[in-house]
Each structure stands twice: as C-alpha cells, then as structure tokens.
Short mmCIF file of C-alpha atoms and ligand atoms in Angstrom, two decimals:
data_model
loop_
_atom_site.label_atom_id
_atom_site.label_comp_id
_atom_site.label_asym_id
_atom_site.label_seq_id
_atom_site.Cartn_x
_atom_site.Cartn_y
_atom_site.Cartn_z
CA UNK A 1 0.00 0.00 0.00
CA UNK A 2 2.68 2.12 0.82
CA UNK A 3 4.63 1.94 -2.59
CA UNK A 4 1.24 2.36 -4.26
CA UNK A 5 0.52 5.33 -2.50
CA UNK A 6 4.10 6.61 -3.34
CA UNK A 7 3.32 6.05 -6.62
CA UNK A 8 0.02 8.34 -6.62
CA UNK A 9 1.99 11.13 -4.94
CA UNK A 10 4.78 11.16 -7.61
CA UNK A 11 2.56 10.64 -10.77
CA UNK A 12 -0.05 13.79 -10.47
CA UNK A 13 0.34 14.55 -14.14
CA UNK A 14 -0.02 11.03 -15.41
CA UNK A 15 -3.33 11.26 -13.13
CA UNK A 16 -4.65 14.36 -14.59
CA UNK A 17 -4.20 12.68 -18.27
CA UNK A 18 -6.16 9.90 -16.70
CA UNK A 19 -9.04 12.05 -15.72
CA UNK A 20 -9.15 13.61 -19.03
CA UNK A 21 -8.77 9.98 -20.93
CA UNK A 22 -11.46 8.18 -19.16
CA UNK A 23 -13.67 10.86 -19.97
CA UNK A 24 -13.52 9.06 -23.60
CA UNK A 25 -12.15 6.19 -22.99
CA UNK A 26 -13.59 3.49 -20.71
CA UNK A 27 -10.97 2.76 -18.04
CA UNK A 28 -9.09 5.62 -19.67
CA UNK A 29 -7.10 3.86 -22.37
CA UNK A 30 -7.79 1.37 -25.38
CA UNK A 31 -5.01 -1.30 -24.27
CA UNK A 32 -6.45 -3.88 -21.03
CA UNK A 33 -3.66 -5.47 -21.24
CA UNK A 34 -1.06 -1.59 -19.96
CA UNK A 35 -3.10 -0.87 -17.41
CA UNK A 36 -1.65 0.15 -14.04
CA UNK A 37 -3.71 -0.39 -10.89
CA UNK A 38 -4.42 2.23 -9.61
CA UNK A 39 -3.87 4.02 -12.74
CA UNK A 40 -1.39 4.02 -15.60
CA UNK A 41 1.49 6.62 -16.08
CA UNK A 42 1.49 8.74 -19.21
CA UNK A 43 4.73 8.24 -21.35
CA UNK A 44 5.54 11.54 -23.65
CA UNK A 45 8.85 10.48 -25.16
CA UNK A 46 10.64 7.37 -25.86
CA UNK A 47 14.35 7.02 -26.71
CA UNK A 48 16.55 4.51 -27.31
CA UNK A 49 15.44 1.85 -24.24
CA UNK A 50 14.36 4.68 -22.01
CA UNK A 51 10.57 6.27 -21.51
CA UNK A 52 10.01 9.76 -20.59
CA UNK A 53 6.72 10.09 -18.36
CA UNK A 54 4.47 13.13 -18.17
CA UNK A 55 5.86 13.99 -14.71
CA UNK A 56 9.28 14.44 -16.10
CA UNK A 57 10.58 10.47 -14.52
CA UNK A 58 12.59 8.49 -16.79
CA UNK A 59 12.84 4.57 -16.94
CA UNK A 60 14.37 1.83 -18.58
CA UNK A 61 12.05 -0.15 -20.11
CA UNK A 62 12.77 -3.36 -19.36
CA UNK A 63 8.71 -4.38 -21.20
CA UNK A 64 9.20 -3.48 -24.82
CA UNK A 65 6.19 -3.30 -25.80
CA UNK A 66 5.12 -6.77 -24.71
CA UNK A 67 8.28 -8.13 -26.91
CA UNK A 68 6.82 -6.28 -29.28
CA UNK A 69 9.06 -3.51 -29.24
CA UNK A 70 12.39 -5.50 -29.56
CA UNK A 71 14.30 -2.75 -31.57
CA UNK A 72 13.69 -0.33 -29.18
CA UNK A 73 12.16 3.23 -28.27
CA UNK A 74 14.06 4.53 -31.76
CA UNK A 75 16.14 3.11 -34.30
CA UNK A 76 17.77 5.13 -37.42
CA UNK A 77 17.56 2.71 -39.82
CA UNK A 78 13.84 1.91 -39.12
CA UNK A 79 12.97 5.84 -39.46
CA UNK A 80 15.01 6.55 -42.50
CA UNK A 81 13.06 3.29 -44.41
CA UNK A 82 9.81 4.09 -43.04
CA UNK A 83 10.29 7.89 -43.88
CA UNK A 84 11.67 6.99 -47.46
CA UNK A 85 8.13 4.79 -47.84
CA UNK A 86 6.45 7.58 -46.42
CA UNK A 87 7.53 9.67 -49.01
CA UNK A 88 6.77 7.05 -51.82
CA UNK A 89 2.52 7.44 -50.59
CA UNK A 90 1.24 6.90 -47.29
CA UNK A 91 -1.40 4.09 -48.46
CA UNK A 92 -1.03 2.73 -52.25
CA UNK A 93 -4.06 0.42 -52.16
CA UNK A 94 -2.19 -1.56 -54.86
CA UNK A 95 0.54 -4.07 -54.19
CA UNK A 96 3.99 -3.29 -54.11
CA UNK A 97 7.37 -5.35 -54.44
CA UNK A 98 7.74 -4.59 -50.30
CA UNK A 99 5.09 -6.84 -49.71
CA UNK A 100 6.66 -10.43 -51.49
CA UNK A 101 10.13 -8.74 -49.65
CA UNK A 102 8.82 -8.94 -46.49
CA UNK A 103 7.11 -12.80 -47.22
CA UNK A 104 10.26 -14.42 -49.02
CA UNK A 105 12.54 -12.91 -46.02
CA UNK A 106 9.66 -14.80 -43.45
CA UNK A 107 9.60 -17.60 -45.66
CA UNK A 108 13.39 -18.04 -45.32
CA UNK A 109 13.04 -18.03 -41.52
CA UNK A 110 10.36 -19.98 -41.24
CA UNK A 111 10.30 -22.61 -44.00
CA UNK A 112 7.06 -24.37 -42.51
CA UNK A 113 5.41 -21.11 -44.16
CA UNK A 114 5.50 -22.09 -47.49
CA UNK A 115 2.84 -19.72 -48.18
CA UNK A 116 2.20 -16.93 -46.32
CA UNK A 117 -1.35 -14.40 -45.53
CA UNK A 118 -0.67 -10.83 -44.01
CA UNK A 119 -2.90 -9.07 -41.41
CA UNK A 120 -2.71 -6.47 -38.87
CA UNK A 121 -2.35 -8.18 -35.39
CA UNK A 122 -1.69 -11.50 -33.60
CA UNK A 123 -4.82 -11.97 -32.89
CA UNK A 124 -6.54 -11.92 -36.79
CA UNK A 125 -3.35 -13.69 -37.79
CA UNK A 126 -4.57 -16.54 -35.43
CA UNK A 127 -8.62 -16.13 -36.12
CA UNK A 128 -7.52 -16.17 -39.75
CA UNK A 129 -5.26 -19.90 -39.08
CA UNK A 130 -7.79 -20.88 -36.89
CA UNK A 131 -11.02 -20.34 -39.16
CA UNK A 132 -8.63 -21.59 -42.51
CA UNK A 133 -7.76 -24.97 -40.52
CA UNK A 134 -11.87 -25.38 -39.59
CA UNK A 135 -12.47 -24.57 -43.19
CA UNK A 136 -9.78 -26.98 -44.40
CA UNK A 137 -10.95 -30.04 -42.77
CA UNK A 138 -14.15 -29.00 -42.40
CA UNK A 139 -14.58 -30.04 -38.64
CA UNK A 140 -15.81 -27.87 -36.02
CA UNK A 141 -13.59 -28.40 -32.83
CA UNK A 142 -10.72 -26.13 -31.97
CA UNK A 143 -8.36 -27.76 -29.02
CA UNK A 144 -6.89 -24.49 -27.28
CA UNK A 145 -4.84 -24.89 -23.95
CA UNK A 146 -5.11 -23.76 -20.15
CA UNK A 147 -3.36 -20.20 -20.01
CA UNK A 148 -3.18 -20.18 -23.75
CA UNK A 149 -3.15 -16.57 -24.92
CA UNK A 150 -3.65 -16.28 -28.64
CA UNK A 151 -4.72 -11.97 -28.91
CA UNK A 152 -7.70 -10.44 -27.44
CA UNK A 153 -10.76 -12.46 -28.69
CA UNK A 154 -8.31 -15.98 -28.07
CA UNK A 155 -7.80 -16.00 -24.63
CA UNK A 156 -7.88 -17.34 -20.99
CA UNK A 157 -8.78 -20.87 -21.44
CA UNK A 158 -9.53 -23.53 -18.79
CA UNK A 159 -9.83 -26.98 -18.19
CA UNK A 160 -13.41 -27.47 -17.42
CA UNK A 161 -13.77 -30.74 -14.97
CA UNK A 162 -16.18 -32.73 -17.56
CA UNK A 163 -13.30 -32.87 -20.31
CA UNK A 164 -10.93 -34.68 -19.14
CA UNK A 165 -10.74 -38.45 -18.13
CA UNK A 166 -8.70 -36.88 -14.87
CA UNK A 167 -9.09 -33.34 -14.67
CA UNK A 168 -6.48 -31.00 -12.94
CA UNK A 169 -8.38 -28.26 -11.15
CA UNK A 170 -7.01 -24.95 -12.50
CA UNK A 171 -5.83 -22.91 -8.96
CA UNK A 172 -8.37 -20.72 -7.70
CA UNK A 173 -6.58 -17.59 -7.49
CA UNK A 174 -6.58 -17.50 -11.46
CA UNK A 175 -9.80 -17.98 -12.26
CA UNK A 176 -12.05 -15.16 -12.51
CA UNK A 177 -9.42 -13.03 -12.38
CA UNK A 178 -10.45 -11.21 -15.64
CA UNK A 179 -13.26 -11.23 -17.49
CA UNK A 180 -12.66 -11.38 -21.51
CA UNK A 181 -14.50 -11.87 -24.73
CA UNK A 182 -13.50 -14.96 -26.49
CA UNK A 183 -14.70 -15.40 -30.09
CA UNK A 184 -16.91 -18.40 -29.56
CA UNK A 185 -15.38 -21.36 -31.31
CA UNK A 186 -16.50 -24.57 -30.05
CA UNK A 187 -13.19 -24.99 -27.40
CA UNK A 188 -11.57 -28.11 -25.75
CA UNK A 189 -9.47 -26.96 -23.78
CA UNK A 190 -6.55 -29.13 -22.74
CA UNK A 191 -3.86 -28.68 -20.04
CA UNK A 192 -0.46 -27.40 -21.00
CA UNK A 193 2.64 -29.31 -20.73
CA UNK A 194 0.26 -32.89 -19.93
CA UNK A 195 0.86 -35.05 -23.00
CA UNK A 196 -1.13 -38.20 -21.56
CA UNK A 197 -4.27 -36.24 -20.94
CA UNK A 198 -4.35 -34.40 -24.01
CA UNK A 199 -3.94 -37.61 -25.64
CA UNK A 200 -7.14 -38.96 -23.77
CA UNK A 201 -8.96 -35.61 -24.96
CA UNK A 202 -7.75 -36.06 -28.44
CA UNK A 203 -8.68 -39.56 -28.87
CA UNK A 204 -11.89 -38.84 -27.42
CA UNK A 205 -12.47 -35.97 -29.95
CA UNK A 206 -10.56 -37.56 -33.01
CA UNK A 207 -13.14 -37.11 -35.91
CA UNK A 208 -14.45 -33.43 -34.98
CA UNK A 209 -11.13 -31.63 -33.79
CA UNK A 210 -9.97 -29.16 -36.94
CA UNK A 211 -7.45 -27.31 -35.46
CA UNK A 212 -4.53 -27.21 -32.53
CA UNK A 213 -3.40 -24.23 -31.40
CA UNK A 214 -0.81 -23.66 -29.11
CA UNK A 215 2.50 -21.73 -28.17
CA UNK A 216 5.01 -23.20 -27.80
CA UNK A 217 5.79 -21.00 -24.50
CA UNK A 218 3.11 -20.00 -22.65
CA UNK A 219 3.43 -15.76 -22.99
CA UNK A 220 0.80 -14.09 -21.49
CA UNK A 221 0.11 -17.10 -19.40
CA UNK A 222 3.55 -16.68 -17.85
CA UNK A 223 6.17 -17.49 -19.47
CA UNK A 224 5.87 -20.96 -19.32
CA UNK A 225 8.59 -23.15 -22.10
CA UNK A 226 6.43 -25.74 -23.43
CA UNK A 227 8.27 -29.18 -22.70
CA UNK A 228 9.93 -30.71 -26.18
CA UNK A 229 8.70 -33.87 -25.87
CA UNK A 230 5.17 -32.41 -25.22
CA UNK A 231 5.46 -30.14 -28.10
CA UNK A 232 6.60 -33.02 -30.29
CA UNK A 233 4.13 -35.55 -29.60
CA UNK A 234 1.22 -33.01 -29.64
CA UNK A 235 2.49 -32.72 -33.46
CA UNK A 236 2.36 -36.14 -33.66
CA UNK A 237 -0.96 -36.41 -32.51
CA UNK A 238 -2.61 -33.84 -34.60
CA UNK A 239 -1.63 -35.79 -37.76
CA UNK A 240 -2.65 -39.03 -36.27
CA UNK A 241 -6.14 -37.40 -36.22
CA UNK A 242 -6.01 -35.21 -39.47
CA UNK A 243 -6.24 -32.12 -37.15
CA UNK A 244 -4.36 -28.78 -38.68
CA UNK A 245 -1.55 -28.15 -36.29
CA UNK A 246 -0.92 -24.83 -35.69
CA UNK A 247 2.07 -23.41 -33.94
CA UNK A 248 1.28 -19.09 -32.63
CA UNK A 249 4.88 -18.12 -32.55
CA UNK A 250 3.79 -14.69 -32.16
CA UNK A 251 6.04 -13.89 -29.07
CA UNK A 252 8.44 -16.80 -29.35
CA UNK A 253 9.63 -16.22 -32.75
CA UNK A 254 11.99 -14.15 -31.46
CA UNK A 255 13.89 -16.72 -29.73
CA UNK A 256 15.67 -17.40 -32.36
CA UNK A 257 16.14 -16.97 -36.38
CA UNK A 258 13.68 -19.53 -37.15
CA UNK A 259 11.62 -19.50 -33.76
CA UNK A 260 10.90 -22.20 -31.43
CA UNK A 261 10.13 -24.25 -34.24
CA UNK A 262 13.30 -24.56 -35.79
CA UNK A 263 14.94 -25.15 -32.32
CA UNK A 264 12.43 -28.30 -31.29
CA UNK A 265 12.83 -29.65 -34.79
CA UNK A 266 9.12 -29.09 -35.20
CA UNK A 267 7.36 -28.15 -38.48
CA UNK A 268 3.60 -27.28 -37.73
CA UNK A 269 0.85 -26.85 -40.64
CA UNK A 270 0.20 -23.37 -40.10
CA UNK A 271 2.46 -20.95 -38.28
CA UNK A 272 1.29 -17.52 -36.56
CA UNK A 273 3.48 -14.41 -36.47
CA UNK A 274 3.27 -11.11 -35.30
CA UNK A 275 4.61 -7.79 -33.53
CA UNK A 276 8.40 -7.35 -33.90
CA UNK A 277 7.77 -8.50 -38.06
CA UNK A 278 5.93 -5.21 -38.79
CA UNK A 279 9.34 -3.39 -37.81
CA UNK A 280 7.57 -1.73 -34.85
CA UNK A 281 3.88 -1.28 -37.09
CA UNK A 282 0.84 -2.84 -36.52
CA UNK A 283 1.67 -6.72 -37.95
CA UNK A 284 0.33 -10.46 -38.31
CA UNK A 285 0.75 -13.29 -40.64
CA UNK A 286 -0.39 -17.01 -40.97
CA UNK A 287 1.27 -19.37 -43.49
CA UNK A 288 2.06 -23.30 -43.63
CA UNK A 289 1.60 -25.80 -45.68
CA UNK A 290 0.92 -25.16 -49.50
CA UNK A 291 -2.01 -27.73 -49.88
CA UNK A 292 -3.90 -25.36 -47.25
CA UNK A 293 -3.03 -21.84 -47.96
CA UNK A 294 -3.20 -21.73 -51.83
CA UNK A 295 -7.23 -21.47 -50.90
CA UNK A 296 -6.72 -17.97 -50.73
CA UNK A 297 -4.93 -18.13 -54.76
CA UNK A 298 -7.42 -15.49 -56.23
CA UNK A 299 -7.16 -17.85 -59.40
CA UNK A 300 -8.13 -21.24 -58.14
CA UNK A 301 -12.20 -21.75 -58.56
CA UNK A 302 -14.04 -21.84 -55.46
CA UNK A 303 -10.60 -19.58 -53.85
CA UNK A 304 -11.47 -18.22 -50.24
CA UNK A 305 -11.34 -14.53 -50.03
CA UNK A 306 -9.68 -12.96 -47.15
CA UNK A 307 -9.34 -9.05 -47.21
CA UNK A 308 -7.69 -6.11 -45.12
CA UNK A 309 -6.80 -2.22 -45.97
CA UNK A 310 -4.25 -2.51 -44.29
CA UNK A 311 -2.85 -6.21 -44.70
CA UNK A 312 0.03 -5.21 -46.85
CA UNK A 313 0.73 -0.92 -46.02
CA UNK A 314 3.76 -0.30 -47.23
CA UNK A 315 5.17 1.35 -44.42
CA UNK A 316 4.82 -1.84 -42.21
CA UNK A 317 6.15 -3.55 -45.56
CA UNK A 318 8.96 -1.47 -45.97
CA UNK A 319 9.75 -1.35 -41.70
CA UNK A 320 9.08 -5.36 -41.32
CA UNK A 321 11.55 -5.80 -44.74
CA UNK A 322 14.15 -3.56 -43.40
CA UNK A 323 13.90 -4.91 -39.64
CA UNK A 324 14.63 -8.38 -40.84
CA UNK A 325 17.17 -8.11 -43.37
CA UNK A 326 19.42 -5.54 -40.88
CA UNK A 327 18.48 -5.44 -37.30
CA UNK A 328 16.79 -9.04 -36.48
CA UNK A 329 19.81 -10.95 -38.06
CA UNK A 330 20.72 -14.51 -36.44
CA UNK A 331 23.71 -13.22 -34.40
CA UNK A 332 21.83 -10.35 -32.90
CA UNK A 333 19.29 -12.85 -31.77
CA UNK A 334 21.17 -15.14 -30.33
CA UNK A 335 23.35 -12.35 -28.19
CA UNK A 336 19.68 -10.65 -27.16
CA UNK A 337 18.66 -14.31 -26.27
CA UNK A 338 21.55 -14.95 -24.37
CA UNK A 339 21.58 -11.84 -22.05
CA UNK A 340 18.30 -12.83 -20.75
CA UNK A 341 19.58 -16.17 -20.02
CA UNK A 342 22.31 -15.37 -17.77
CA UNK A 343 19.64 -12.04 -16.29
CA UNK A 344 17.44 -15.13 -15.30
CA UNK A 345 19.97 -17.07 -14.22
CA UNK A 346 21.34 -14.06 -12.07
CA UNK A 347 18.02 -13.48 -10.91
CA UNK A 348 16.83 -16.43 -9.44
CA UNK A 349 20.34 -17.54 -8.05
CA UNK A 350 19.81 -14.28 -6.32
CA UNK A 351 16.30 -15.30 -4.89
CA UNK A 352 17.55 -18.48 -3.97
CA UNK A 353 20.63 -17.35 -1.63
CA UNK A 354 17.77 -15.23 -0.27
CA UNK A 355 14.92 -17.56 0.28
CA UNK A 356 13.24 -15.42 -1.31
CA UNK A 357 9.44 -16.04 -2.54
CA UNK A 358 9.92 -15.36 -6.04
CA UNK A 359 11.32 -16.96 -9.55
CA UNK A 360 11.60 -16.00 -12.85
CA UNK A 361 10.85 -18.00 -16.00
CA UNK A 362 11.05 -17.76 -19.73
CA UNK A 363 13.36 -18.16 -22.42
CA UNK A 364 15.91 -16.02 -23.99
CA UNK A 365 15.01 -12.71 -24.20
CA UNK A 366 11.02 -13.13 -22.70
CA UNK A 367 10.98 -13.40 -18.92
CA UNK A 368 8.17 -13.60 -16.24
CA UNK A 369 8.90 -12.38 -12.18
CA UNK A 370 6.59 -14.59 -10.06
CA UNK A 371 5.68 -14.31 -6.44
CA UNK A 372 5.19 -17.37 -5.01
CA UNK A 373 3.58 -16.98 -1.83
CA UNK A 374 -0.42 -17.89 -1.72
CA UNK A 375 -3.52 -16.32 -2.85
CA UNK A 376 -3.73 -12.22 -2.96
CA UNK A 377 -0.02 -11.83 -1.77
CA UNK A 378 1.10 -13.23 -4.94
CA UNK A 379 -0.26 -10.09 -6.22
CA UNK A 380 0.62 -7.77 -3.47
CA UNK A 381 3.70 -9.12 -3.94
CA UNK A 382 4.48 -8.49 -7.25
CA UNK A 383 2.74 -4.92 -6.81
CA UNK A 384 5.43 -4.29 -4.59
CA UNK A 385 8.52 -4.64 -6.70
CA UNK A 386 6.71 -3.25 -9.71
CA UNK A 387 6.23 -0.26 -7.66
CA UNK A 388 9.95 -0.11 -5.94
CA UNK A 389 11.24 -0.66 -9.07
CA UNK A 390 9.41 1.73 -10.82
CA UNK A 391 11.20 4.13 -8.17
CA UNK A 392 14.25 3.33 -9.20
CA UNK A 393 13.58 4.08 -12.98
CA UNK A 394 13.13 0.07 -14.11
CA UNK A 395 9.94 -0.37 -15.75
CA UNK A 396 8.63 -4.24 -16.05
CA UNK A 397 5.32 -5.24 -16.59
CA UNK A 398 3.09 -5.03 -13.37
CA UNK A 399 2.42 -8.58 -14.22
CA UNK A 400 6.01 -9.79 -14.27
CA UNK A 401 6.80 -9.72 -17.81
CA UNK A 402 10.42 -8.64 -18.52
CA UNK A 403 11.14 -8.34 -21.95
CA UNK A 404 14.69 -7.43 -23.45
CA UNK A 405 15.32 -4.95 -26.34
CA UNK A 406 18.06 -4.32 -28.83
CA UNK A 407 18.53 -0.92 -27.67
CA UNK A 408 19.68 -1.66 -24.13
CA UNK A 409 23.54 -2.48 -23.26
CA UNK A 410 24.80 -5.16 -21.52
CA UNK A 411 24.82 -2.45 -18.26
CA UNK A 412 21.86 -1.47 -18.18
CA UNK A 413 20.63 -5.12 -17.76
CA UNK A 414 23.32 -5.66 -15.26
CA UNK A 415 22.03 -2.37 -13.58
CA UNK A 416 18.45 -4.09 -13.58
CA UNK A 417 19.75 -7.44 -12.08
CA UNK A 418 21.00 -5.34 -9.27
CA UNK A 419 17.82 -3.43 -8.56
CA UNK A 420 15.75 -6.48 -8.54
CA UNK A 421 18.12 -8.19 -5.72
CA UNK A 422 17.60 -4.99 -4.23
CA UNK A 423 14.51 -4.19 -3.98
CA UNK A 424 13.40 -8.22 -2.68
CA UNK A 425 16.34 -7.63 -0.35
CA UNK A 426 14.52 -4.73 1.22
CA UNK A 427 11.58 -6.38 1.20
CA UNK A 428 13.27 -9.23 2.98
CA UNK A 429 14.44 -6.89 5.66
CA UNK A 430 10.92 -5.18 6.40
CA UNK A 431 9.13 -8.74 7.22
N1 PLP B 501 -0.44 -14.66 -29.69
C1 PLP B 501 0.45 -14.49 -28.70
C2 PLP B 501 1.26 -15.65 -28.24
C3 PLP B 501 0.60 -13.24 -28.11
O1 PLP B 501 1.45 -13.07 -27.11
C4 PLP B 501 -0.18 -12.15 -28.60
C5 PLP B 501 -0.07 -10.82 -28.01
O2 PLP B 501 0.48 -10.59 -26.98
C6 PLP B 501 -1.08 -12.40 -29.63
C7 PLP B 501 -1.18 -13.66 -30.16
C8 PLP B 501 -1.94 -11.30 -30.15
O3 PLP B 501 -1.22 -10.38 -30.88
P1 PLP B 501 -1.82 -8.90 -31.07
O4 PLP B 501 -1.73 -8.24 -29.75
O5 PLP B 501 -0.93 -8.30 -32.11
O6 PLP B 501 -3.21 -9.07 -31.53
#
C-alpha cells in the first residue's frame, strides 16, 4: 500500500491525463492489457530503451512493448526506411514489391510457411489460421490450452472438470481473475505441458477436432517453455487425427532466427506471427503448408477470399523488410537471447541465496517475475517490486513480464539485475 501510495503522490500529471482519458475512454485507455492499478502513467517520449513520463521520470524499459518492441524506443535505420516509404505514398491500395520482400525474407526463416497471408495483429493472424484450418478439414472443434493466450478475442482458457478423463483443477486464485471476450469457437481446452491427458482428450475428440493451437511458451500465461517432448508428440498427434496443427509463434519467434520451431525440430501446418515483423507497425501473418493456404490463390475456382486495408501498407512492408534483413539478423538474436539467459539465471540464483518467494521464468530474451507466496499476496507481492522498481527508474510489466530490447547495453541489464536483488532484499528486511 505504501509503494502504491508513493506512486500516486509522484505521478499527479499522469493522473490528470487519466481524468481527461477516461472521460472518452472506458478505463481511460484502449489497451487492457497496460493498465496500471491504480492508474497508468502517461509516457511523452521514448528514446533509445528509455521512456520519458508526463511527470518528467525516466525509466528503462525493461517491457518493450510486450516483446513487441524488440528494436527499441528509436532506431535510425527503421525511421530513414519508413520515412523513405512515407515519401513514396502513405497508403497505395495496390501491391507493391515490399510486400513479397517482407514474405520471401519470413519464408526463409520460417520454412514451414510455405505460403504466407498478411494481417494487422496476432490476434486476426490466429482467427484467420484458426477459421482456414476449420475450413480446411471441415470439422468444427478447436483444441486451445489452459493459459493459452492467442490476442484479445483468443484467450484465458480452462480446463473445465467434464473434459478430461482426470481433470487438474485450475488454482483458484486464477480464475475469474479477468473477465474477456473470447470469439466463440467450439473450445476443448486441454492442459499445457500434460501429453497423456491431451492424448485422452484427443482420442476422445478424433473425428471433430480441426485445429490445434498452441505456443510453444506460454506468454501471457507466464512465461511458461512448453516441454519438447510435449510439443513433439502433440504434433504427432494432430496428424494421427487429421487435425491442422498450428504453432502461434507470435512472441516466441523471437527466440531465435527460425523461432521455437526450428529449435524443437518441429514443423507445424500453419504458423502464426506477429509484432516485432511489422518493424515496430501494426503486424500479423499465418502461413504453412501449400495444400492449405493456396485457398486464398485469387485464381483457383471456389478460392477463399480474405481481405484487409491494411494487410500489406507499405510502411509496415517497408519497416518489417528492413527490420529483418538488418536489425533481427541470427547473431543479434542469439546475443539478445543470451543476455536474458544469464539475467534469469542471475536473478533467481539471487532469490535463492535469499529464500526469497519469487522466480523467474522464460526463455531467452522473454521473462516472467513470479511471487510465489499464496492467494492475494502473490499479487501484493508483485505490486510491490513493480512499484519499488518503478522508483528506481526500471519499468517491467506489473504482471512480471520482462522483456529485453536491442537498444539496451549489456549495463543497463546488469544495472536491472541489481535493482531487482535490491529491492526483494529490502523487502526481505521489512518482514
Ligand atoms: N499470440 C500471442 C502468443 C501473443 O502473445 C499475442 C499478443 O500478446 C497475440 C497472439 C496477439 O497479438 P496482437 O496483440 O498483435 O493481436
């Protein structure tokens, strides 16, 4: 309560912006998922990896957008592309060579997309695999899995009791935690990282399930690696019942050149991508196997039509072509990748020697602070060092999420590994 109330006291502009916004805007902003209890701070300026606040504070952003923002507040090579396509028309409602730049340079990557759809977020990227695979096998089931997070309209799934042979009761203090809108699709949902009872669920389902979706870390849901051999037999599985597999890589792709996927060996039917591929625009894509996505050839009889003004803008062409072919290169993946392996490693050594009751998970560059202690001090807990850290100018996601960018040095990360010790250290101290 205390660092919350700190945090009112220092933030009176960013409260007076919230006043105005939620005059317009219900709960004052457009975005659930960057709200701030009690309310959000306004950011004026980025730079580089730092934000610039309304009251004149300055942090590192140690959030990026959600992974999202992996190159960064501002890059010079982004602006002087995007400004050049800017100058070439804003919109050209026509295609351009930027667009078939931007897919053969995604199709390199990710050679599971041997065709490739654009769109403007995640989330249609996945409604668009999801409602191809349905269409493409022409079954109704889509198998979706506990603390799944696929965009805004695909999200917070849970194992209902009746669907499983043995059903693990999800823990209490994450249900009804939120309240979403979840395009209806006719779900089974099956627990993550539990090949034997997905198995059962699949068997049980085997003529009517159309489509698998699932990341192959849990992002939103935590940062939870999805176990190889899990990942792999779920693959397995989905062809054994003629079900589209379908791999959202919309966070992970980043873990390396050609994603998760290319690390577990794993080659899905249809692939979802997203944020960082736009070059800092609004992005999606879904692609996969040829045999599925030449439905949407314009010249085949009977061709599916999907649409989008924006699908292929050539700004987000031009930024997503650029981003790939100079900033998002193999090597600068694998050294992002590999700071946030030893800053998790740091971290949680750290908690250990401390007894501390909190741990960090995630891969790479995509990291998630946990509190483990019970029930509502999980939260109060994790309140507490988003707050004190936010004090110290280190902004994280108030729901853990720490997510690396190419703009920060190796310093400022070991500057961040510092103030989290710190701050639990104090905590330690006051109880
Ligand atoms: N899929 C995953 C795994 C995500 O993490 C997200 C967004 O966080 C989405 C899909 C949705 O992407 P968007 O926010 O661009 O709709």
């Amino acid at each position: 309560d205390e660092a919350r109330t700190s945090y009112v006291a220092r933030n009176p502009k960013s409260l007076e912006c919230f006043r105005r916004a939620e005059e317009s805007l219900p709960g004052g902003g457009t975005r659930s998922s960057i709200f701030i209890h009690p309310f959000p701070l306004f950011i004026s300026k980025g730079e580089g990896t730092s934000l610039l606040d309304v009251d004149g504070h300055e942090y590192l952003d140690f959030v990026s957008d959600f992974t999202s923002g992996i190159y960064g507040k501002t890059n010079k090579v982004l602006r002087d592309a995007i400004v050049t396509a800017l100058d070439n028309g804003i919109q050209l409602g026509a295609h351009t060579p930027f667009e078939s730049r931007l897919a053969s340079l995604i199709r390199h990557r990710f050679p599971s997309m041997e065709l490739l759809r654009f769109a403007n977020s995640g989330t249609e990227a996945n409604l668009l695999a999801i409602t191809t695979a349905l269409k493409f096998t022409g079954r109704t089931k889509v198998m979706v899995f506990e603390g799944g997070y696929h965009g805004s309209l695909l999200s917070h799934f849970e194992v209902k009791k009746d669907q499983l042979v043995e059903a693990e009761l999800v823990e209490e203090d994450r249900k009804n935690e939120v309240n979403v809108l979840t395009v209806p699709f006719d779900y089974l949902v099956a627990p993550y990282n539990d090949l034997a009872a997905t198995k059962s669920l699949i068997q049980a389902n085997a003529t009517s399930i159309g489509a698998i979706i699932i990341e192959p870390m849990l992002g939103a849901g935590g940062c939870i690696p999805g176990d190889a051999t899990f990942l792999r037999g779920l693959r397995q599985l989905a062809t054994d019942v003629g079900a589209v597999f379908i791999l959202d890589e919309v966070q992970t792709a980043r873990l390396g050149f050609g994603g998760r996927q290319k690390t577990l060996g794993i080659t899905p039917d249809l692939c979802t991508i997203g944020k960082f591929f736009g070059g800092g625009f609004a992005f999606g894509a879904f692609g996969g196997k040829l045999e599925i996505m030449q439905m949407f050839d314009s010249r085949r009889p009977g061709a599916v039509s999907h649409g989008g003004t924006f699908n292929n803008s050539p700004c987000t062409m031009v930024a997503g072509a650029t981003a790939l072919e100079q900033i998002l290169t193999e090597p600068a993946l694998e050294a992002l990748n590999s700071i946030g392996d030893d800053m998790r490693d740091s971290i949680n050594a750290a908690f250990k020697s401390l007894s501390a009751p909190y741990i960090v998970t995630g891969l790479g560059s995509i990291n998630q602070l946990h509190c483990t202690l019970p029930g509502k001090l999980k939260t109060a807990g994790l309140d507490l060092v988003f707050f004190r850290l936010l004090e110290r100018g280190y902004w994280i996601a108030q729901r853990g999420l720490i997510s690396l960018n190419f703009a920060m040095s190796q310093s400022d990360v070991d500057g961040f590994v510092t103030a989290v010790i710190k701050v639990v250290r104090e905590m330690q101290d006051l109880v």
